[in-house]
Amino acid sequence: MKAFELQNPVTLAEAARLLPTKEGDESARLLAGGQDLLTELKHHLVEPDRIVNLKHVPGLDAIEWGADGGLTIGALVTLQDLAEDERVRRELPILAEAAESVGSPQIRAMGTVGGNLNQRPRCWYYRNEHAVCLKKGGTECFAYEGRNKYNAILGGGPSYIVHPSDLAPALVALGAQLMLASPDGQRQVAAEDFFTLPSEGNVLRETVLAPNEILARIVVPPPASGMKSTYLKFQERSSYDFALSAVAVCIWMDGKKVKEVRMVLGAVAPKPWRVKRAEALLAGRELDADALKAVGEEALRGAEPLAENGYKVPLTKGLIVRALQKLS
Ligand SMILES: Cc1cc2nc3c(=O)[nH]c(=O)nc-3n(C[C@H](O)[C@H](O)[C@H](O)COP(=O)(O)OP(=O)(O)OC[C@H]3O[C@@H](n4cnc5c(N)ncnc54)[C@H](O)[C@@H]3O)c2cc1C
């Protein structure tokens, strides 16, 4: 590992000032729980001169409920604390289930919410220090014609990574807002707009976060009454693993009929993949066999599997059916 200077700012503004201002300047990186960053350093995927440790900034490790029932989660809240929070489990099961599905107990004890949303791709070409793929400034996505069992079936190109975060689809489904701090102040971005496709923004990044911005807090608005929610994830290894596919669903029923639904797919696209046409198809319908079949077809419409990941299409349709059956 390349030697680096460790800096321990005590305010968000100070931390943000220690970060680079120019796109492409990799001289400093933020450190939260270190579960992803340390691996990147050890594998020479990033070689910053400075590590800016967020852990001395007070107030970022709190889970707070507003009088209106909204929830604010500090970026340094651990996945374990989020998964174990009694009120989160009761009122926002989608979030507790997503946090609980991440990695192993050790990873959840150290990993933070902010780090989870900003973690880098798991594609093994990206993770191999010798493969200079598109995500590392190369000219080619090696997964496209290479080993692509774990890659994108939706929204891919020119890079075919999938976003690895389990929390991200759940927060998009909940309509969460992300509070970003920089030396110039704060701005608010909807979770849905935070993540980008490789074809939309900078292919070297997965979010709209500027180099000197820090994710400070996540605000989940108070859910409209009657919301039921769940996060279902399919993983190859049950002890701990990244998702092969996942589905985050928030639903409001009116008797036996769907009043409203928000549905976001995970691990099938470079960003959490909201399926608005499938949501619209369910409005006003009972969740009978025809509706469940139709919603799966609509959600996966436009999927373009690569050579080794066609299995994600039926797998994801199955997860959608299971999630909706569970909630109804
Ligand atoms: C073996 C293993 C299995 C895993 N399984 C899963 C899984 O099943 N599901 C899943 O979702 N994840 C999984 N992960 C990923 C893990 O959950 C994340 O790496 C972890 O949550 C990152 O949190 P951290 O606090 O350790 O982040 P760090 O490693 O400290 O940071 C991660 C990245 O985010 C940046 N960053 C950190 N905090 C902020 C912030 N507040 N604002 C802006 N940028 C920030 C850092 O600069 C870095 O690039 C796994 C990881 C491992 C090693």
Coordinates of C-alpha atoms and ligand atoms in Angstrom, one line a residue:
M1 CA 0.0 0.0 0.0
K2 CA 1.3 3.5 -0.8
A3 CA 2.0 5.6 2.3
F4 CA -0.5 8.4 2.9
E5 CA -1.1 11.2 5.3
L6 CA -4.1 10.6 7.7
Q7 CA -6.1 13.8 8.4
N8 CA -8.7 14.0 11.1
P9 CA -10.9 17.0 10.6
V10 CA -13.5 17.8 13.3
T11 CA -16.1 19.6 11.1
L12 CA -17.7 18.8 7.8
A13 CA -16.6 22.1 6.3
E14 CA -13.0 21.3 7.3
A15 CA -13.2 17.8 5.9
A16 CA -14.6 19.1 2.6
R17 CA -11.8 21.7 2.3
L18 CA -9.3 18.8 2.5
L19 CA -10.8 17.2 -0.6
P20 CA -9.7 17.9 -4.2
T21 CA -11.7 20.5 -6.1
K22 CA -11.0 19.2 -9.6
E23 CA -12.6 16.2 -11.3
G24 CA -10.0 13.5 -11.8
D25 CA -7.8 14.7 -8.9
E26 CA -7.4 11.6 -6.8
S27 CA -5.0 13.1 -4.2
A28 CA -7.3 12.7 -1.3
R29 CA -10.1 10.3 -0.4
L30 CA -12.7 10.1 2.4
L31 CA -12.6 7.4 5.0
A32 CA -15.6 6.2 6.9
G33 CA -15.7 2.5 8.1
G34 CA -12.9 1.6 5.7
Q35 CA -14.6 -1.7 4.5
D36 CA -14.3 -0.7 0.9
L37 CA -11.6 2.0 0.8
L38 CA -8.9 -0.1 2.5
T39 CA -9.4 -2.9 0.0
E40 CA -9.1 -0.4 -2.8
L41 CA -5.8 0.9 -1.2
K42 CA -4.4 -2.5 -0.7
H43 CA -5.2 -3.5 -4.3
H44 CA -3.6 -0.3 -5.6
L45 CA -7.0 0.7 -7.2
V46 CA -6.6 4.2 -5.7
E47 CA -3.4 5.7 -4.3
P48 CA -4.2 9.0 -2.6
D49 CA -1.7 11.1 -0.8
R50 CA -4.2 12.0 1.9
I51 CA -6.9 10.1 3.7
V52 CA -9.6 12.3 5.2
N53 CA -11.1 10.5 8.2
L54 CA -14.7 11.4 8.8
K55 CA -14.9 9.6 12.1
H56 CA -13.9 12.7 14.2
V57 CA -16.7 14.8 12.9
P58 CA -19.4 14.8 15.6
G59 CA -23.1 14.4 15.0
L60 CA -22.9 12.1 11.9
D61 CA -23.7 8.9 13.8
A62 CA -27.2 9.6 14.9
I63 CA -30.6 8.1 13.9
E64 CA -33.1 10.8 14.5
W65 CA -36.9 10.9 14.2
G66 CA -38.7 14.1 13.5
A67 CA -42.0 15.1 15.1
D68 CA -43.6 14.5 11.6
G69 CA -42.4 10.9 11.5
G70 CA -39.5 11.6 9.1
L71 CA -36.2 10.0 9.7
T72 CA -32.7 11.5 9.5
I73 CA -29.8 9.1 9.3
G74 CA -26.2 10.4 9.7
A75 CA -23.7 9.2 7.2
L76 CA -21.6 7.5 9.9
V77 CA -24.5 5.4 11.3
T78 CA -23.4 1.8 11.0
L79 CA -25.4 -0.7 9.0
Q80 CA -25.7 -2.7 12.2
D81 CA -27.2 0.2 14.1
L82 CA -29.6 0.9 11.3
A83 CA -30.7 -2.7 11.0
E84 CA -31.2 -3.1 14.7
D85 CA -33.1 0.2 15.4
E86 CA -36.5 -0.9 16.8
R87 CA -38.5 1.9 15.2
V88 CA -36.8 1.5 11.8
R89 CA -37.7 -2.2 11.9
R90 CA -41.3 -1.5 12.8
E91 CA -42.0 1.5 10.5
L92 CA -39.5 1.1 7.7
P93 CA -38.9 -2.6 7.4
I94 CA -37.5 -2.1 3.8
L95 CA -34.6 -0.2 5.3
A96 CA -33.9 -2.6 8.2
E97 CA -34.1 -5.6 5.8
A98 CA -31.7 -3.9 3.3
A99 CA -29.2 -3.0 6.0
E100 CA -29.4 -6.5 7.5
S101 CA -28.8 -8.1 4.2
V102 CA -25.4 -6.4 3.7
G103 CA -22.3 -8.6 4.1
S104 CA -21.6 -10.3 7.4
P105 CA -22.0 -9.1 11.0
Q106 CA -18.4 -7.8 11.0
I107 CA -19.0 -5.8 7.9
R108 CA -22.2 -4.3 9.2
A109 CA -20.5 -3.4 12.5
M110 CA -17.9 -1.3 10.7
G111 CA -19.5 -0.3 7.5
T112 CA -21.4 3.0 7.5
V113 CA -24.5 4.1 5.6
G114 CA -22.5 6.9 3.8
G115 CA -19.8 4.4 2.8
N116 CA -22.3 1.9 1.6
L117 CA -23.9 4.4 -0.8
N118 CA -20.6 5.6 -2.0
Q119 CA -18.8 2.2 -2.3
R120 CA -17.2 1.4 -5.7
P121 CA -18.2 -1.3 -8.1
R122 CA -17.5 -5.0 -7.4
C123 CA -17.0 -6.0 -11.0
W124 CA -13.9 -8.2 -10.9
Y125 CA -12.2 -6.4 -13.8
Y126 CA -12.6 -3.2 -11.8
R127 CA -11.2 -4.9 -8.7
N128 CA -8.2 -6.4 -10.5
E129 CA -5.3 -3.9 -10.4
H130 CA -3.9 -5.2 -13.7
A131 CA -7.1 -4.6 -15.7
V132 CA -7.3 -1.0 -16.8
C133 CA -11.0 -1.1 -17.6
L134 CA -13.3 1.8 -18.6
K135 CA -14.0 2.5 -14.9
K136 CA -10.3 3.1 -14.3
G137 CA -9.6 5.3 -17.3
G138 CA -9.2 2.5 -19.9
T139 CA -11.0 2.3 -23.2
E140 CA -13.0 -0.9 -22.8
C141 CA -15.5 -2.6 -20.5
F142 CA -13.9 -6.1 -20.3
A143 CA -17.1 -7.5 -18.8
Y144 CA -19.0 -6.8 -22.0
E145 CA -17.3 -9.7 -23.9
G146 CA -15.7 -11.3 -20.9
R147 CA -17.0 -12.8 -17.7
N148 CA -20.2 -11.1 -17.0
K149 CA -22.3 -13.3 -14.8
Y150 CA -22.6 -10.5 -12.2
N151 CA -23.0 -7.6 -14.5
A152 CA -25.8 -5.4 -15.8
I153 CA -28.8 -6.5 -17.8
L154 CA -30.5 -3.0 -17.8
G155 CA -29.0 0.4 -18.4
G156 CA -25.5 -0.9 -19.2
G157 CA -23.1 0.7 -21.7
P158 CA -20.4 1.8 -22.1
S159 CA -19.7 0.2 -18.7
Y160 CA -21.7 -2.8 -17.5
I161 CA -21.2 -2.6 -13.7
V162 CA -24.1 -3.1 -11.3
H163 CA -24.4 -0.8 -8.3
P164 CA -23.4 -3.0 -5.3
S165 CA -25.3 -1.2 -2.5
D166 CA -28.3 -2.9 -0.9
L167 CA -29.3 0.3 0.8
A168 CA -29.5 2.3 -2.4
P169 CA -32.7 0.7 -3.9
A170 CA -34.5 0.9 -0.6
L171 CA -33.7 4.6 -0.2
V172 CA -34.8 5.3 -3.7
A173 CA -38.1 3.4 -3.1
L174 CA -38.6 5.5 0.1
G175 CA -38.1 8.8 -1.8
A176 CA -35.2 9.7 0.4
Q177 CA -33.2 12.9 0.1
L178 CA -29.4 13.1 0.4
M179 CA -27.8 16.1 2.1
L180 CA -24.4 16.9 0.6
A181 CA -21.9 19.2 2.2
S182 CA -19.1 21.0 0.5
P183 CA -16.9 24.1 1.3
D184 CA -19.6 26.2 -0.4
G185 CA -22.4 24.9 1.9
Q186 CA -25.0 22.2 1.5
R187 CA -27.3 20.9 -1.2
Q188 CA -30.0 18.4 -1.3
V189 CA -30.4 15.7 -4.0
A190 CA -33.1 13.0 -4.2
A191 CA -31.6 9.5 -3.8
E192 CA -33.2 8.8 -7.2
D193 CA -31.0 11.5 -8.8
F194 CA -27.9 10.8 -6.8
F195 CA -26.8 7.7 -8.8
T196 CA -25.9 8.0 -12.5
L197 CA -25.6 5.7 -15.4
P198 CA -22.2 5.4 -17.2
S199 CA -23.9 6.8 -20.3
E200 CA -25.2 9.8 -18.4
G201 CA -22.4 11.3 -16.4
N202 CA -18.7 10.7 -15.8
V203 CA -18.0 7.0 -16.5
L204 CA -15.4 7.0 -13.7
R205 CA -18.0 7.7 -11.1
E206 CA -21.3 6.3 -10.0
T207 CA -22.9 9.3 -8.5
V208 CA -23.4 13.1 -8.9
L209 CA -21.2 13.8 -5.8
A210 CA -18.5 16.4 -6.7
P211 CA -14.9 15.6 -5.7
N212 CA -15.2 18.0 -2.7
E213 CA -18.6 17.0 -1.6
I214 CA -19.5 14.7 1.4
L215 CA -22.7 12.8 2.0
A216 CA -23.6 14.1 5.4
R217 CA -27.1 12.8 6.1
I218 CA -30.0 11.0 4.5
V219 CA -33.6 12.2 5.1
V220 CA -36.4 9.7 4.7
P221 CA -39.8 11.6 4.5
P222 CA -42.6 10.5 6.7
P223 CA -44.3 7.6 4.9
A224 CA -48.0 8.3 3.8
S225 CA -50.2 6.2 6.1
G226 CA -50.8 2.6 5.3
M227 CA -47.4 2.0 3.6
K228 CA -46.0 -1.5 3.7
S229 CA -42.5 -2.2 2.5
T230 CA -39.9 -4.9 1.9
Y231 CA -36.5 -5.5 0.5
L232 CA -35.8 -9.0 -1.0
K233 CA -32.4 -10.0 -2.1
F234 CA -31.1 -13.1 -3.9
Q235 CA -27.5 -14.0 -3.1
E236 CA -25.4 -17.0 -4.2
R237 CA -23.9 -17.6 -0.8
S238 CA -26.3 -17.3 2.1
S239 CA -23.7 -16.5 4.8
Y240 CA -22.7 -13.2 3.2
D241 CA -22.7 -12.0 -0.4
F242 CA -23.6 -9.2 -2.7
A243 CA -26.9 -9.4 -4.5
L244 CA -27.4 -11.2 -7.8
S245 CA -30.7 -9.4 -7.9
A246 CA -32.8 -7.5 -5.4
V247 CA -36.1 -5.7 -5.3
A248 CA -37.3 -2.9 -3.0
V249 CA -41.0 -2.3 -2.8
C250 CA -43.2 0.3 -1.0
I251 CA -46.9 -0.3 -1.5
W252 CA -50.2 1.3 -0.4
M253 CA -53.3 -0.9 -0.7
D254 CA -57.0 0.2 -0.9
G255 CA -58.7 -3.0 0.2
K256 CA -57.6 -5.7 -2.2
K257 CA -56.5 -3.2 -4.9
V258 CA -53.2 -1.4 -5.2
K259 CA -53.5 2.3 -4.6
E260 CA -49.8 3.2 -5.2
V261 CA -46.5 1.3 -5.5
R262 CA -42.9 2.3 -5.8
M263 CA -40.5 -0.5 -7.0
V264 CA -36.8 -0.3 -7.5
L265 CA -34.5 -3.1 -8.7
G266 CA -31.0 -3.7 -7.3
A267 CA -27.9 -5.5 -8.8
V268 CA -29.3 -5.5 -12.3
A269 CA -28.2 -2.0 -13.5
P270 CA -25.4 0.5 -12.9
K271 CA -27.8 2.4 -10.6
P272 CA -30.8 1.5 -8.6
W273 CA -33.4 0.8 -11.3
R274 CA -36.8 2.3 -10.7
V275 CA -39.5 0.6 -12.8
K276 CA -42.1 3.4 -13.1
R277 CA -44.1 1.7 -16.0
A278 CA -44.4 -1.5 -13.9
E279 CA -45.6 0.7 -10.9
A280 CA -48.2 2.4 -13.1
L281 CA -49.5 -1.0 -14.4
L282 CA -50.4 -2.1 -10.9
A283 CA -52.3 1.0 -9.8
G284 CA -56.0 0.2 -9.3
R285 CA -55.4 -3.6 -9.8
E286 CA -55.8 -6.6 -7.5
L287 CA -52.5 -8.5 -7.1
D288 CA -53.8 -11.6 -8.9
A289 CA -51.8 -14.0 -11.0
D290 CA -52.3 -12.0 -14.2
A291 CA -51.2 -8.8 -12.5
L292 CA -48.1 -10.5 -11.0
K293 CA -47.1 -11.9 -14.4
A294 CA -47.6 -8.6 -16.2
V295 CA -45.7 -6.5 -13.6
G296 CA -42.6 -8.8 -13.9
E297 CA -42.8 -8.6 -17.7
E298 CA -43.0 -4.8 -17.7
A299 CA -40.3 -4.4 -15.1
L300 CA -37.8 -6.4 -17.1
R301 CA -38.9 -4.9 -20.5
G302 CA -35.8 -3.7 -22.3
A303 CA -33.4 -6.1 -20.5
E304 CA -30.4 -7.0 -22.6
P305 CA -28.6 -9.8 -20.8
L306 CA -24.9 -10.4 -21.6
A307 CA -23.6 -13.9 -22.4
E308 CA -23.6 -15.2 -18.8
N309 CA -26.3 -13.3 -17.0
G310 CA -29.6 -14.1 -18.7
Y311 CA -30.6 -15.9 -15.5
K312 CA -31.1 -12.4 -13.9
V313 CA -34.3 -11.9 -15.9
P314 CA -36.4 -14.8 -14.5
L315 CA -34.7 -14.4 -11.1
T316 CA -35.8 -10.8 -10.8
K317 CA -39.3 -11.5 -12.0
G318 CA -39.5 -14.2 -9.3
L319 CA -38.3 -11.7 -6.6
I320 CA -40.9 -9.1 -7.7
V321 CA -43.7 -11.7 -7.4
R322 CA -42.4 -12.8 -4.0
A323 CA -42.1 -9.3 -2.7
L324 CA -45.7 -8.3 -3.8
Q325 CA -47.2 -11.5 -2.4
K326 CA -45.4 -10.9 0.9
L327 CA -46.9 -7.4 1.1
S328 CA -50.4 -8.3 0.0
Ligands
LIG1 C1 -16.7 -9.0 2.0 C2 -17.6 -7.9 1.8 C3 -19.0 -8.2 1.5 C4 -19.9 -7.1 1.3 N1 -21.2 -7.3 1.1 C5 -22.0 -6.3 0.8 C6 -23.4 -6.5 0.5 O1 -23.9 -7.7 0.6 N2 -24.2 -5.5 0.2 C7 -23.7 -4.2 0.2 O2 -24.5 -3.3 0.0 N3 -22.4 -4.0 0.5 C8 -21.6 -5.0 0.8 N4 -20.3 -4.7 1.0 C9 -19.8 -3.4 1.0 C10 -19.8 -2.8 2.3 O3 -21.1 -2.7 2.8 C11 -19.4 -1.4 2.1 O4 -18.1 -1.4 1.6 C12 -19.4 -0.6 3.3 O5 -20.8 -0.4 3.7 C13 -18.7 0.7 3.1 O6 -18.9 1.4 4.3 P1 -17.6 2.0 5.0 O7 -18.1 2.9 6.0 O8 -16.7 0.9 5.4 O9 -17.0 2.8 3.7 P2 -15.5 3.2 3.3 O10 -14.8 2.0 2.9 O11 -14.8 4.0 4.4 O12 -15.8 4.1 2.1 C14 -16.4 3.6 0.9 C15 -16.3 4.6 -0.2 O13 -17.2 5.7 0.1 C16 -16.6 6.9 0.3 N5 -17.3 7.5 1.4 C17 -17.4 7.0 2.6 N6 -18.2 7.8 3.4 C18 -18.6 8.9 2.5 C19 -19.4 10.0 2.7 N7 -20.0 10.2 3.9 N8 -19.6 10.8 1.7 C20 -19.0 10.6 0.5 N9 -18.2 9.5 0.3 C21 -18.0 8.7 1.3 C22 -15.1 6.6 0.5 O14 -14.2 7.6 0.1 C23 -14.9 5.3 -0.3 O15 -14.7 5.6 -1.6 C24 -19.4 -5.8 1.3 C25 -18.0 -5.5 1.6 C26 -17.2 -6.6 1.8 C27 -15.7 -6.3 2.0

